[in-house]
Coordinates of C-alpha atoms in Angstrom, one line a residue:
X1252 CA 66.3 83.4 474.9
X1253 CA 69.5 83.5 472.9
X1254 CA 70.2 80.3 470.9
X1255 CA 73.6 78.6 471.0
X1256 CA 75.8 79.0 467.9
X1257 CA 79.0 77.2 467.2
X1258 CA 80.0 79.6 464.4
X1259 CA 80.1 76.7 461.9
X1260 CA 77.5 75.9 459.3
X1261 CA 75.2 73.2 460.6
X1262 CA 76.1 70.5 458.0
X1263 CA 79.9 71.1 458.5
X1264 CA 79.5 70.8 462.3
X1265 CA 77.4 67.7 462.0
X1266 CA 80.0 66.1 459.6
X1267 CA 82.9 66.9 462.0
X1268 CA 81.0 65.4 464.9
X1269 CA 80.0 62.3 463.0
X1270 CA 83.6 61.9 461.9
X1271 CA 85.0 62.1 465.4
X1272 CA 82.3 59.7 466.7
X1273 CA 83.2 57.2 463.9
X1274 CA 86.9 57.3 464.9
X1275 CA 86.0 56.8 468.6
X1276 CA 83.9 53.7 467.7
X1277 CA 86.3 52.3 465.1
X1278 CA 87.1 49.0 466.9
X1279 CA 89.2 48.0 463.9
X1280 CA 91.9 50.4 465.1
X1281 CA 92.2 48.2 468.2
X1282 CA 94.1 45.7 466.1
X1283 CA 97.0 48.2 465.9
X1284 CA 96.4 50.0 469.2
X1285 CA 96.3 47.0 471.5
X1286 CA 99.7 45.4 470.5
X1287 CA 101.3 48.8 470.3
X1288 CA 100.1 49.8 473.8
X1289 CA 101.3 46.4 475.1
X1290 CA 104.7 47.0 473.6
X1291 CA 104.9 50.5 475.2
X1292 CA 103.9 49.0 478.6
X1293 CA 106.6 46.4 478.3
X1294 CA 109.3 49.0 477.7
X1295 CA 107.8 51.3 480.4
X1296 CA 108.0 48.6 483.0
X1297 CA 111.7 48.2 482.3
X1298 CA 112.3 51.9 482.2
X1299 CA 109.9 53.2 484.8
X1300 CA 111.9 56.3 485.6
X1301 CA 112.1 57.4 482.0
X1302 CA 108.3 56.6 481.6
X1303 CA 107.5 58.8 484.6
X1304 CA 109.7 61.6 483.2
X1305 CA 107.9 61.4 479.8
X1306 CA 104.5 61.4 481.6
X1307 CA 105.6 64.6 483.4
X1308 CA 105.4 63.2 486.9
X1309 CA 108.5 65.3 488.2
X1310 CA 106.8 68.5 487.0
X1311 CA 103.3 67.6 488.0
X1312 CA 101.9 68.2 484.6
X1313 CA 101.7 66.2 481.3
X1314 CA 104.9 66.8 479.4
X1315 CA 103.6 66.2 475.9
X1316 CA 101.7 69.5 475.4
X1317 CA 104.8 71.5 476.3
X1318 CA 107.1 69.5 474.0
X1319 CA 104.7 69.8 471.1
X1320 CA 105.1 73.6 471.1
X1321 CA 108.5 73.3 469.6
X1322 CA 107.7 71.5 466.3
X1323 CA 104.4 73.2 465.9
X1324 CA 105.9 76.6 466.6
X1325 CA 108.8 76.2 464.2
X1326 CA 106.7 74.7 461.4
X1327 CA 104.1 77.5 461.8
X1328 CA 107.0 80.1 461.6
X1329 CA 108.3 78.3 458.5
X1330 CA 104.8 78.6 456.9
X1331 CA 104.8 82.3 457.5
X1332 CA 108.3 82.9 456.3
X1333 CA 107.7 80.9 453.1
X1334 CA 105.4 83.9 452.1
X1335 CA 108.2 86.4 452.7
X1336 CA 110.8 86.9 449.9
X1337 CA 114.6 86.5 450.5
X1338 CA 114.4 84.8 453.9
X1339 CA 117.6 82.8 453.1
X1340 CA 118.2 79.7 455.2
X1341 CA 115.7 80.6 457.9
X1342 CA 112.9 78.3 456.6
X1343 CA 115.1 75.1 456.2
X1344 CA 116.6 75.7 459.7
X1345 CA 113.1 76.1 461.2
X1346 CA 111.9 72.9 459.4
X1347 CA 115.0 71.0 460.6
X1348 CA 114.5 72.1 464.1
X1349 CA 110.9 71.0 464.0
X1350 CA 111.9 67.6 462.7
X1351 CA 114.5 67.1 465.4
X1352 CA 112.1 68.1 468.2
X1353 CA 109.3 65.9 467.0
X1354 CA 110.9 62.7 468.5
X1355 CA 110.8 63.6 472.2
X1356 CA 107.3 65.1 471.7
X1357 CA 106.1 61.9 470.1
X1358 CA 107.8 59.7 472.8
X1359 CA 105.9 61.7 475.6
X1360 CA 102.7 61.4 473.7
X1361 CA 103.2 57.7 473.1
X1362 CA 103.6 56.8 476.8
X1363 CA 100.5 58.9 477.7
X1364 CA 98.5 57.3 474.9
X1365 CA 99.3 53.8 476.1
X1366 CA 97.5 54.4 479.4
X1367 CA 94.2 55.6 477.8
X1368 CA 90.7 54.0 477.3
X1369 CA 90.0 52.3 474.0
X1370 CA 88.0 55.2 472.6
X1371 CA 90.7 57.6 473.5
X1372 CA 93.4 55.4 472.0
X1373 CA 91.5 55.2 468.7
X1374 CA 91.5 59.0 468.4
X1375 CA 95.1 59.2 469.6
X1376 CA 96.2 56.6 467.0
X1377 CA 94.7 58.7 464.1
X1378 CA 96.2 61.8 465.7
X1379 CA 99.6 60.1 465.6
X1380 CA 99.2 59.0 462.0
X1381 CA 98.3 62.5 461.0
X1382 CA 101.4 63.9 462.8
X1383 CA 103.6 61.2 461.3
X1384 CA 102.4 62.1 457.8
X1385 CA 103.2 65.7 458.6
X1386 CA 106.6 64.8 459.8
X1387 CA 107.3 62.8 456.6
X1388 CA 106.1 65.6 454.4
X1389 CA 108.4 68.1 456.2
X1390 CA 111.3 65.8 455.9
X1391 CA 110.6 65.5 452.1
X1392 CA 110.3 69.3 452.0
X1393 CA 113.7 69.8 453.7
X1394 CA 115.3 67.3 451.2
X1395 CA 113.7 69.2 448.3
X1396 CA 115.0 72.5 449.5
X1397 CA 118.5 71.2 450.0
X1398 CA 118.5 70.1 446.4
X1399 CA 117.4 73.6 445.3
X1400 CA 113.8 72.7 444.5
X1401 CA 112.2 75.5 446.5
X1402 CA 108.8 75.4 444.9
X1403 CA 108.4 71.7 445.6
X1404 CA 109.7 72.3 449.1
X1405 CA 107.1 74.9 449.8
X1406 CA 104.3 72.7 448.5
X1407 CA 105.4 69.8 450.6
X1408 CA 105.7 72.1 453.7
X1409 CA 102.2 73.4 453.3
X1410 CA 100.9 69.8 452.9
X1411 CA 102.8 68.9 456.0
X1412 CA 101.4 71.9 457.8
X1413 CA 97.9 70.8 456.9
X1414 CA 98.5 67.2 458.2
X1415 CA 99.9 68.6 461.5
X1416 CA 96.9 70.9 461.9
X1417 CA 94.6 67.9 461.4
X1418 CA 96.6 66.1 464.0
X1419 CA 96.3 69.1 466.3
X1420 CA 92.5 69.1 465.9
X1421 CA 92.4 65.4 466.9
X1422 CA 94.7 66.1 469.8
X1423 CA 92.3 68.9 471.0
X1424 CA 89.4 66.5 470.8
X1425 CA 91.3 64.0 472.8
X1426 CA 92.2 66.5 475.5
X1427 CA 89.1 68.6 475.7
X1428 CA 86.2 66.3 474.6
X1429 CA 87.6 63.0 475.9
X1430 CA 89.5 64.5 478.9
X1431 CA 92.7 62.7 478.3
X1432 CA 95.5 64.2 480.3
X1433 CA 93.1 66.3 482.4
X1434 CA 93.2 66.3 486.2
X1435 CA 90.1 64.3 487.1
X1436 CA 90.0 65.4 490.8
X1437 CA 90.2 69.1 490.1
X1438 CA 86.5 69.5 491.1
X1439 CA 86.8 67.8 494.5
X1440 CA 87.6 71.1 496.5
X1441 CA 84.5 72.6 494.9
X1442 CA 82.3 69.6 495.9
X1443 CA 83.3 69.6 499.5
X1444 CA 82.2 72.3 501.9
X1445 CA 84.7 73.8 504.4
X1446 CA 85.0 72.5 507.9
X1447 CA 84.9 69.1 509.5
X1448 CA 82.6 66.3 508.2
X1449 CA 81.6 63.1 509.9
X1450 CA 82.8 60.1 507.8
X1451 CA 82.1 56.9 509.7
X1452 CA 82.7 55.1 513.0
X1453 CA 86.3 54.1 513.4
X1454 CA 85.3 50.5 513.9
X1455 CA 83.9 50.6 510.3
X1456 CA 87.3 50.9 508.9
X1457 CA 89.1 47.5 508.5
X1458 CA 92.8 47.6 509.1
X1459 CA 94.9 47.8 506.0
X1460 CA 92.0 47.6 503.5
X1461 CA 90.8 50.7 501.5
X1462 CA 87.2 51.6 502.0
X1463 CA 85.0 54.0 499.9
X1464 CA 83.0 56.6 501.7
X1465 CA 81.3 59.9 500.7
X1466 CA 82.0 63.4 502.0
X1467 CA 79.0 65.3 500.7
X1468 CA 79.0 64.5 496.9
X1469 CA 82.7 63.6 496.8
X1470 CA 83.8 59.9 497.0
X1471 CA 86.8 59.3 499.2
X1472 CA 89.0 56.4 500.0
X1473 CA 89.9 55.8 503.7
X1474 CA 92.7 53.5 504.8
X1475 CA 93.3 52.6 508.4
X1476 CA 96.7 51.3 509.5
X1477 CA 96.7 50.7 513.2
X1478 CA 96.1 54.1 514.8
X1479 CA 96.8 55.9 511.6
X1480 CA 94.0 56.9 509.2
X1481 CA 94.5 58.4 505.8
X1482 CA 91.8 59.8 503.5
X1483 CA 92.2 60.8 499.9
X1484 CA 89.8 61.5 497.0
X1485 CA 88.7 58.2 495.6
X1486 CA 88.7 59.0 491.9
X1487 CA 92.2 58.7 490.5
X1488 CA 93.4 62.0 489.1
X1489 CA 94.6 60.2 485.9
X1490 CA 91.3 58.8 484.5
X1491 CA 89.0 58.5 487.5
X1492 CA 89.9 55.0 488.5
X1493 CA 88.5 53.7 491.8
X1494 CA 91.3 53.9 494.3
X1495 CA 89.3 52.0 496.9
X1496 CA 89.7 48.9 494.6
X1497 CA 93.5 49.4 494.5
X1498 CA 96.4 47.9 496.4
X1499 CA 97.9 49.3 499.6
X1500 CA 101.6 48.7 499.9
X1501 CA 104.9 50.3 500.9
X1502 CA 107.2 52.1 498.4
X1503 CA 110.6 53.0 499.8
X1504 CA 109.2 52.7 503.3
X1505 CA 106.1 54.9 502.7
X1506 CA 102.6 53.7 502.6
X1507 CA 101.0 54.1 499.2
X1508 CA 97.9 53.1 497.2
X1509 CA 98.0 52.1 493.6
X1510 CA 95.1 52.6 491.1
X1511 CA 93.8 49.3 489.7
X1512 CA 93.2 50.8 486.3
X1513 CA 96.6 52.1 485.1
X1514 CA 98.9 51.7 488.0
X1515 CA 99.2 55.3 489.2
X1516 CA 100.6 55.3 492.8
X1517 CA 100.0 57.9 495.5
X1518 CA 101.4 58.4 499.0
X1519 CA 98.7 57.9 501.5
X1520 CA 99.7 60.6 504.0
X1521 CA 99.6 63.5 501.5
X1522 CA 98.3 62.2 498.1
X1523 CA 101.5 63.0 496.2
X1524 CA 102.3 61.0 493.0
X1525 CA 104.9 58.3 493.5
X1526 CA 104.5 56.8 490.1
X1527 CA 102.6 57.7 486.9
X1528 CA 100.8 57.9 484.6
X1529 CA 99.0 60.4 486.9
X1530 CA 100.8 63.7 487.3
X1531 CA 98.3 65.5 489.6
X1532 CA 98.2 64.6 493.3
X1533 CA 95.1 63.3 495.0
X1534 CA 93.3 65.7 497.3
X1535 CA 94.3 64.7 500.9
X1536 CA 92.0 65.2 503.8
X1537 CA 92.9 66.2 507.4
X1538 CA 91.6 63.4 509.8
X1539 CA 90.7 63.4 513.5
X1540 CA 88.8 61.0 515.7
X1541 CA 86.1 62.3 518.1
X1542 CA 84.1 59.9 520.3
X1543 CA 84.9 56.9 518.1
X1544 CA 83.9 58.8 514.9
X1545 CA 86.2 59.6 512.1
X1546 CA 86.0 63.2 510.9
X1547 CA 87.7 64.7 507.9
X1548 CA 88.4 68.2 506.6
X1549 CA 89.7 69.2 503.1
X1550 CA 92.2 72.1 503.2
X1551 CA 91.1 74.7 500.7
X1552 CA 87.6 73.3 500.3
X1553 CA 84.9 75.6 499.0

């Protein structure tokens, strides 16, 4: 049997894991995170369309990772060119471009961060502090270069690059270990077998109230409205919130359900996102009634 190896010395790996766990459990950070997230919510409620744009709802994918490519890419290029003689104004231009593009990337990250769980918010807060320190160091580097202090500018740039890489590591932990920004219903088509499944008797579905049921191993939410029955995956695609505990209501004349955790809203007839922070739609089941029994089928299952 081949043992698992991380490629890191044992003490270093243990120290990193302990450090990340300490950040996740650092409740002291909540004194900053809580009021900041409340302030972001207050602005987002007034500017819902802008908040949805920053979440990435129109493109069906979180916007923050794409926007981050610009500052990280330009600053990485600047770090390489700083090692090349006679590059002229290329490095200051790259640094300035990174500084200018950091604001929209940070705004998208901020609205996403405000909708996370406390442990995720703590890591995200330290991630933001590291990136802010990197931004400040790059701004100082640009100022030094414009004054002709190239050596100081290079030193400040590399310090900024180190801070941004630390922030990137924390962002990777947030995304991949803590699953922030991931589609939490991606597994549903793999849990449901193809074909029709018996769900329940139609009389077991109260009118207008969401009900949780199981299709194999996959929890679903069923909503009966008169003769119409809609069935979606129950776990919210944002952070697995229970949609069956949410509110059924109309949005612009269309029946929708809103997650009780973070307010993501989905159309009942097809699962599409109406309002974020979710960007991925809910898997939507075909429905039929046979002999008083509700049967469902998930397109693309298996």
